[in-house]
Backbone as a ProteinNet text record, in pm:
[ID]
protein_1_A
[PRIMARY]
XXXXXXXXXXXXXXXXXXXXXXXXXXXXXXXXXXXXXXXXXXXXXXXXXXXXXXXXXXXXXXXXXXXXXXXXXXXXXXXXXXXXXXXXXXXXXXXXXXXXXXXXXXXXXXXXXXXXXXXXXXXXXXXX
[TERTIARY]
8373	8447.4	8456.3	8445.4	8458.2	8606.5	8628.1	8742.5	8725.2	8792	8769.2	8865.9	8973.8	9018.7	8927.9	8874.2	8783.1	8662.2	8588.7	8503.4	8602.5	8689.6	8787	8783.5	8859.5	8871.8	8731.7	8638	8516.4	8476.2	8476.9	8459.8	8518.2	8653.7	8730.3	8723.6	8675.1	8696.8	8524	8404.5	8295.7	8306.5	8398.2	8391.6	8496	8575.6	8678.2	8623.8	8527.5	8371.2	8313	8275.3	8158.1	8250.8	8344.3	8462.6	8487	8523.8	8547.5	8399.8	8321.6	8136.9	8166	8157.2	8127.6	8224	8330.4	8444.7	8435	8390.4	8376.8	8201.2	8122.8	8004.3	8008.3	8163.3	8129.7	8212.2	8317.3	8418.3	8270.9	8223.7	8101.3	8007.3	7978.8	7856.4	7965.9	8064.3	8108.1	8144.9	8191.8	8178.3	8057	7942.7	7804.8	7795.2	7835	7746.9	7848.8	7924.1	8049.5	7965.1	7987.9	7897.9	7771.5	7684	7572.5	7583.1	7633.7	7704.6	7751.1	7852.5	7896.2	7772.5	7697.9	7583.4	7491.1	7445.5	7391.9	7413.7	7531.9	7618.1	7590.8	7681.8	7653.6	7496	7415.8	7233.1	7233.1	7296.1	7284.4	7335	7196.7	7266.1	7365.4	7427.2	7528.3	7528.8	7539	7482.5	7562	7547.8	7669.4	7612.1	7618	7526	7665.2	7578.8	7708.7	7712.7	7849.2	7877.2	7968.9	7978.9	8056.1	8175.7	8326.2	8395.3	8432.2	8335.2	8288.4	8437.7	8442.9	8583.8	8592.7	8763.8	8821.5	8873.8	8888.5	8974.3	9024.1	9136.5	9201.4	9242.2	9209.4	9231.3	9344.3	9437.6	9550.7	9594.7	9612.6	9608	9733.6	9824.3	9918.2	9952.2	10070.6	10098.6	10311.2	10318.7	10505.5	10534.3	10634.8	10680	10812.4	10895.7	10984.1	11035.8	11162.7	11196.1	11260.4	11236.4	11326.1	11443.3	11540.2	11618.5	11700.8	11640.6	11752.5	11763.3	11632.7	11602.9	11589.5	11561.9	11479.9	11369.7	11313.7	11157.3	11094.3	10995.3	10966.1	10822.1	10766.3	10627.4	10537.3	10465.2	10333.7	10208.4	10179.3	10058.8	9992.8	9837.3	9758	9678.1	9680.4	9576.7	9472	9304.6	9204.2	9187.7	9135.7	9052	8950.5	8908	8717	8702.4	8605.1	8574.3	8405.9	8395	8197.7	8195.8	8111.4	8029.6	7915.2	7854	7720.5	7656.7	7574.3	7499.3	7400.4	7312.6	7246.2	7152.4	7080.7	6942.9	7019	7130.2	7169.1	7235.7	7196.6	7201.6	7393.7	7448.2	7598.5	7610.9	7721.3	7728.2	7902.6	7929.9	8047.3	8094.8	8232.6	8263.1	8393.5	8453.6	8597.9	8656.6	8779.2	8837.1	8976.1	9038.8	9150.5	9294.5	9384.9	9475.7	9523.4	9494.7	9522.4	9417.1	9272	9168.6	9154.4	9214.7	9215.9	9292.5	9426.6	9499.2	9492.7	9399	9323.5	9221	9141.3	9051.7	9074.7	9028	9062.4	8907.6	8907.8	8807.7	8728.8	8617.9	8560.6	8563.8	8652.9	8616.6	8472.5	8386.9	8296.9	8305.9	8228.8	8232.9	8140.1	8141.3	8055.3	8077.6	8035.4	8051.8	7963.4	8076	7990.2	8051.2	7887.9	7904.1	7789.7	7782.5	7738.6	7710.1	7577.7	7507.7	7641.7	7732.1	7784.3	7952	8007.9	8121.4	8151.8	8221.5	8278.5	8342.6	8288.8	8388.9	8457.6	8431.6	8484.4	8461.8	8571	8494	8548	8499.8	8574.5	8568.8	8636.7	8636.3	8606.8	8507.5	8481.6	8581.3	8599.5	8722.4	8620.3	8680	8633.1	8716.2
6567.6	6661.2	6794.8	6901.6	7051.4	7097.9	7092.2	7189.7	7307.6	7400.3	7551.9	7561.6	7513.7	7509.8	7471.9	7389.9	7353	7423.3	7503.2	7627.6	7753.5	7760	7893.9	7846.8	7764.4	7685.6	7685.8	7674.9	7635	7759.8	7891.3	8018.1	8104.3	8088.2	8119.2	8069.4	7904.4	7844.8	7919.4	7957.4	7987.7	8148.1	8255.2	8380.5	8369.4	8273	8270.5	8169.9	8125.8	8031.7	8189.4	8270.3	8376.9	8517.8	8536.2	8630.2	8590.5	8443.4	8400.5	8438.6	8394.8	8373.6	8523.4	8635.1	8749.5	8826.8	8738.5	8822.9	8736	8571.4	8553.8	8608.2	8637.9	8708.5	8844.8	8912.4	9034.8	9009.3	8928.5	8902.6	8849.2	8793	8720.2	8827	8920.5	9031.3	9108	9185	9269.5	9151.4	9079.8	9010.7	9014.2	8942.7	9013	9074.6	9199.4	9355.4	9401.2	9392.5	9420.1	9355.5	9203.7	9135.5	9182.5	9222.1	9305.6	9459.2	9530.2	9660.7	9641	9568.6	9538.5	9485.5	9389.2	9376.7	9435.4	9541.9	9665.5	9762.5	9807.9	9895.9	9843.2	9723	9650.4	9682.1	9665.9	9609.5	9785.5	9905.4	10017	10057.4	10205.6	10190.4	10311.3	10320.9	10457.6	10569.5	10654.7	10764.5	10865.8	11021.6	11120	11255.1	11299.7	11419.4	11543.1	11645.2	11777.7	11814.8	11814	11811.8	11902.4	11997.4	12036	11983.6	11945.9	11927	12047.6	11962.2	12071.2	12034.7	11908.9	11909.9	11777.8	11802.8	11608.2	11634.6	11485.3	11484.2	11314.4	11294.3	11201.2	11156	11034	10936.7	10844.4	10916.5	10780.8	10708	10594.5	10476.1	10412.2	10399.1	10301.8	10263.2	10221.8	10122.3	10123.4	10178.8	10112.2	10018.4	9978.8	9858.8	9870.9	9841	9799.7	9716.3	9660	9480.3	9539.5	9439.5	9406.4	9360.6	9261.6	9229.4	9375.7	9380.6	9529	9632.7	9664.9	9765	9906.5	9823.6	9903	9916.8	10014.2	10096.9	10081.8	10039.7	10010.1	10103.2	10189.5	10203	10200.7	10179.9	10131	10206.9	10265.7	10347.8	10355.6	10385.9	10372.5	10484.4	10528.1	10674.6	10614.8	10682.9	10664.7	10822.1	10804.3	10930.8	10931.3	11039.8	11089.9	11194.3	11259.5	11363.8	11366.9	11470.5	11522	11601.7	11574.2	11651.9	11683.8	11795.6	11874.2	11905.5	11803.4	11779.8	11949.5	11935.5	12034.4	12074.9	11971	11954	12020.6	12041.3	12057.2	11929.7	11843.9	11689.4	11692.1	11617.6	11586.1	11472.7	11441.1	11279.4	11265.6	11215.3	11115.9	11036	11004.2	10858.7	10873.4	10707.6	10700	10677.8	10764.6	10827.2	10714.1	10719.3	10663.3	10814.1	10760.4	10863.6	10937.6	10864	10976.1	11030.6	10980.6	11048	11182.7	11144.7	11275.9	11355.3	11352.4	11471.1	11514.4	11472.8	11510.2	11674.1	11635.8	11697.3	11817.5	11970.3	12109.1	12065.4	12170.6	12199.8	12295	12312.9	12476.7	12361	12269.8	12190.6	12193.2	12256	12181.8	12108.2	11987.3	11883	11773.5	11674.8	11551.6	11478.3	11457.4	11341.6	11196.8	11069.5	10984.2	10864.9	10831.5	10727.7	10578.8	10454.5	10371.9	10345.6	10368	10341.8	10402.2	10336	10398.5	10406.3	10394.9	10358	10469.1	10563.7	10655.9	10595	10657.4	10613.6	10704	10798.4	10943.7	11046	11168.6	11302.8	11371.7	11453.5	11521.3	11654.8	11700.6	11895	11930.8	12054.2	12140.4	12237.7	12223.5	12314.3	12426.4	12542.7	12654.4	12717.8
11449.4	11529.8	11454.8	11515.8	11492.4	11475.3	11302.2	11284.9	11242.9	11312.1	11280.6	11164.4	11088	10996	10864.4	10895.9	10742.9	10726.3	10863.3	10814.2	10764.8	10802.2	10741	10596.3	10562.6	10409.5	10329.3	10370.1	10310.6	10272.2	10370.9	10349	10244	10230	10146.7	10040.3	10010.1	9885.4	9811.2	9906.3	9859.6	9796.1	9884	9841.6	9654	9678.5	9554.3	9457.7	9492.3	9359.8	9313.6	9415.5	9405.9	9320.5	9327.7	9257.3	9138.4	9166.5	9012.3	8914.9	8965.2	8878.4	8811.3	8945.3	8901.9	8779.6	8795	8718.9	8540.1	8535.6	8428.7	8418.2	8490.4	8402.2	8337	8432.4	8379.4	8242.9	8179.2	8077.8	7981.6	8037.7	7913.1	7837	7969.3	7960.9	7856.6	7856.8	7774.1	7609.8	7628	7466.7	7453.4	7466.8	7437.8	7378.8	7482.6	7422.1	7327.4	7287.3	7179.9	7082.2	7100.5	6912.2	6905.2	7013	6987.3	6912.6	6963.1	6915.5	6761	6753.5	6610.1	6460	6568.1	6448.2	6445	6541.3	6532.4	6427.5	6466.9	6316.8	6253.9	6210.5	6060.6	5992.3	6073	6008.1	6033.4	6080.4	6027.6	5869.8	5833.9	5700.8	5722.4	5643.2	5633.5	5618.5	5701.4	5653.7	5606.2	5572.2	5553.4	5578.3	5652	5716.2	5720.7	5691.8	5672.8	5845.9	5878.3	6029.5	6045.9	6173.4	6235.4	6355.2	6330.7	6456	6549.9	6663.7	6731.1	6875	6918.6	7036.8	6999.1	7016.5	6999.5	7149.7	7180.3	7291.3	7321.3	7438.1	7412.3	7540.7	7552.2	7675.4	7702.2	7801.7	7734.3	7891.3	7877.7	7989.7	7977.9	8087.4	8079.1	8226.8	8205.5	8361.6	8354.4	8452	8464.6	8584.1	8545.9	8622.8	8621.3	8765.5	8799.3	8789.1	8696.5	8755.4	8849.6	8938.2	9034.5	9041.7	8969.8	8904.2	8870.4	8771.7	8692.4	8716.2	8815.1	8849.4	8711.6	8615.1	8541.8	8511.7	8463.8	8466.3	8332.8	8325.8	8208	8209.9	8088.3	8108.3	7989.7	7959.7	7839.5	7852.5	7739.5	7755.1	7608.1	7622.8	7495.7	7488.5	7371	7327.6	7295.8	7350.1	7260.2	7265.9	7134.1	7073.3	7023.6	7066	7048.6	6971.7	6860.3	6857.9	6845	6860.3	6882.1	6751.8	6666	6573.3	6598.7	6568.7	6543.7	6383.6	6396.7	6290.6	6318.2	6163.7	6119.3	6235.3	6247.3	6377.7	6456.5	6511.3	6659.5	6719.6	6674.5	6770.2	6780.4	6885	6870.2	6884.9	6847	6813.9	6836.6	6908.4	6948.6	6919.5	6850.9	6799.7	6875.9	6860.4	6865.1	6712.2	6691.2	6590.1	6624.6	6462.6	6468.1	6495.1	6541.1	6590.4	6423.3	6298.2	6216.3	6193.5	6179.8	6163	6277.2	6415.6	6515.4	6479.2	6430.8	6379.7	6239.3	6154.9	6088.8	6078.1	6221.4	6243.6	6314.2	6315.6	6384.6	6438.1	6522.5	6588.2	6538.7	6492.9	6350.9	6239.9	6213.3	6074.6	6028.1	5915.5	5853	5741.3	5673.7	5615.5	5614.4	5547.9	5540	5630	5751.3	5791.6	5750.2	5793.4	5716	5833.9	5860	6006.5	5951.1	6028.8	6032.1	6206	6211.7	6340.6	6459	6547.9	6625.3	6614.3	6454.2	6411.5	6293.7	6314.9	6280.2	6131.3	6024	5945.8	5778.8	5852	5755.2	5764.1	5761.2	5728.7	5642.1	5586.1	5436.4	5489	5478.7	5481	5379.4	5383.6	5259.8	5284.9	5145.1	5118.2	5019.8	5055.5	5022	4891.5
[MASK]
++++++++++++++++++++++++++++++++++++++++++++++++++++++++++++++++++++++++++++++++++++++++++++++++++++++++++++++++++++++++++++++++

């Protein structure tokens, strides 16, 4: 016998198999490419090239929430920071910076920079 209830159910249970797949391939695909990335750097050697900070800039993300209950407001937010150097060649190069390494840095800074494949990991100002 034909229930139109158990094709509804069957439909729904197939799109929420097919959501789930896509949502743990995309959680799998980014760990991946992270331990890929990381042993990339690593098997990079280090380098220290005289650089210009040429622009930092800063991304910040959060979320508030209401309880309902207390009716208080709660909100949470996170800084990332970037800055771009210009190496000798011309070439620029982008890292993410730690928030003291960003307030660290002016914009006109020249100095050593000193990176490992795509992991930022010093800059010295010449001091004049």
């Amino acid at each position: 016998m034909y229930n139109k209830f158990d094709t509804g159910f069957g439909i729904f249970f197939t799109l929420f198999i097919i959501v789930f797949l896509l949502i743990l391939g995309l959680i799998i695909y980014s760990i991946v490419k992270s331990i890929s990335q990381n042993a990339k750097d690593k098997a990079s050697p280090v380098l220290s090239v005289d650089a210009k900070v040429v622009t930092k800039r800063m991304d910040v993300s959060g979320s508030s929430h209401m309880d309902q209950n207390t009716h208080i407001s709660s909100t949470s937010s996170h800084s990332y920071y970037y800055a771009t150097f210009e190496v000798e060649s011309g070439d620029r190069i982008e890292f993410s910076v730690s928030g003291e390494d960003y307030g660290m840095l002016a914009e006109g800074d020249i100095g050593k920079l000193t990176f490992q494949g795509s992991r930022f990991l010093s800059f010295k100002r010449n001091i004049y």
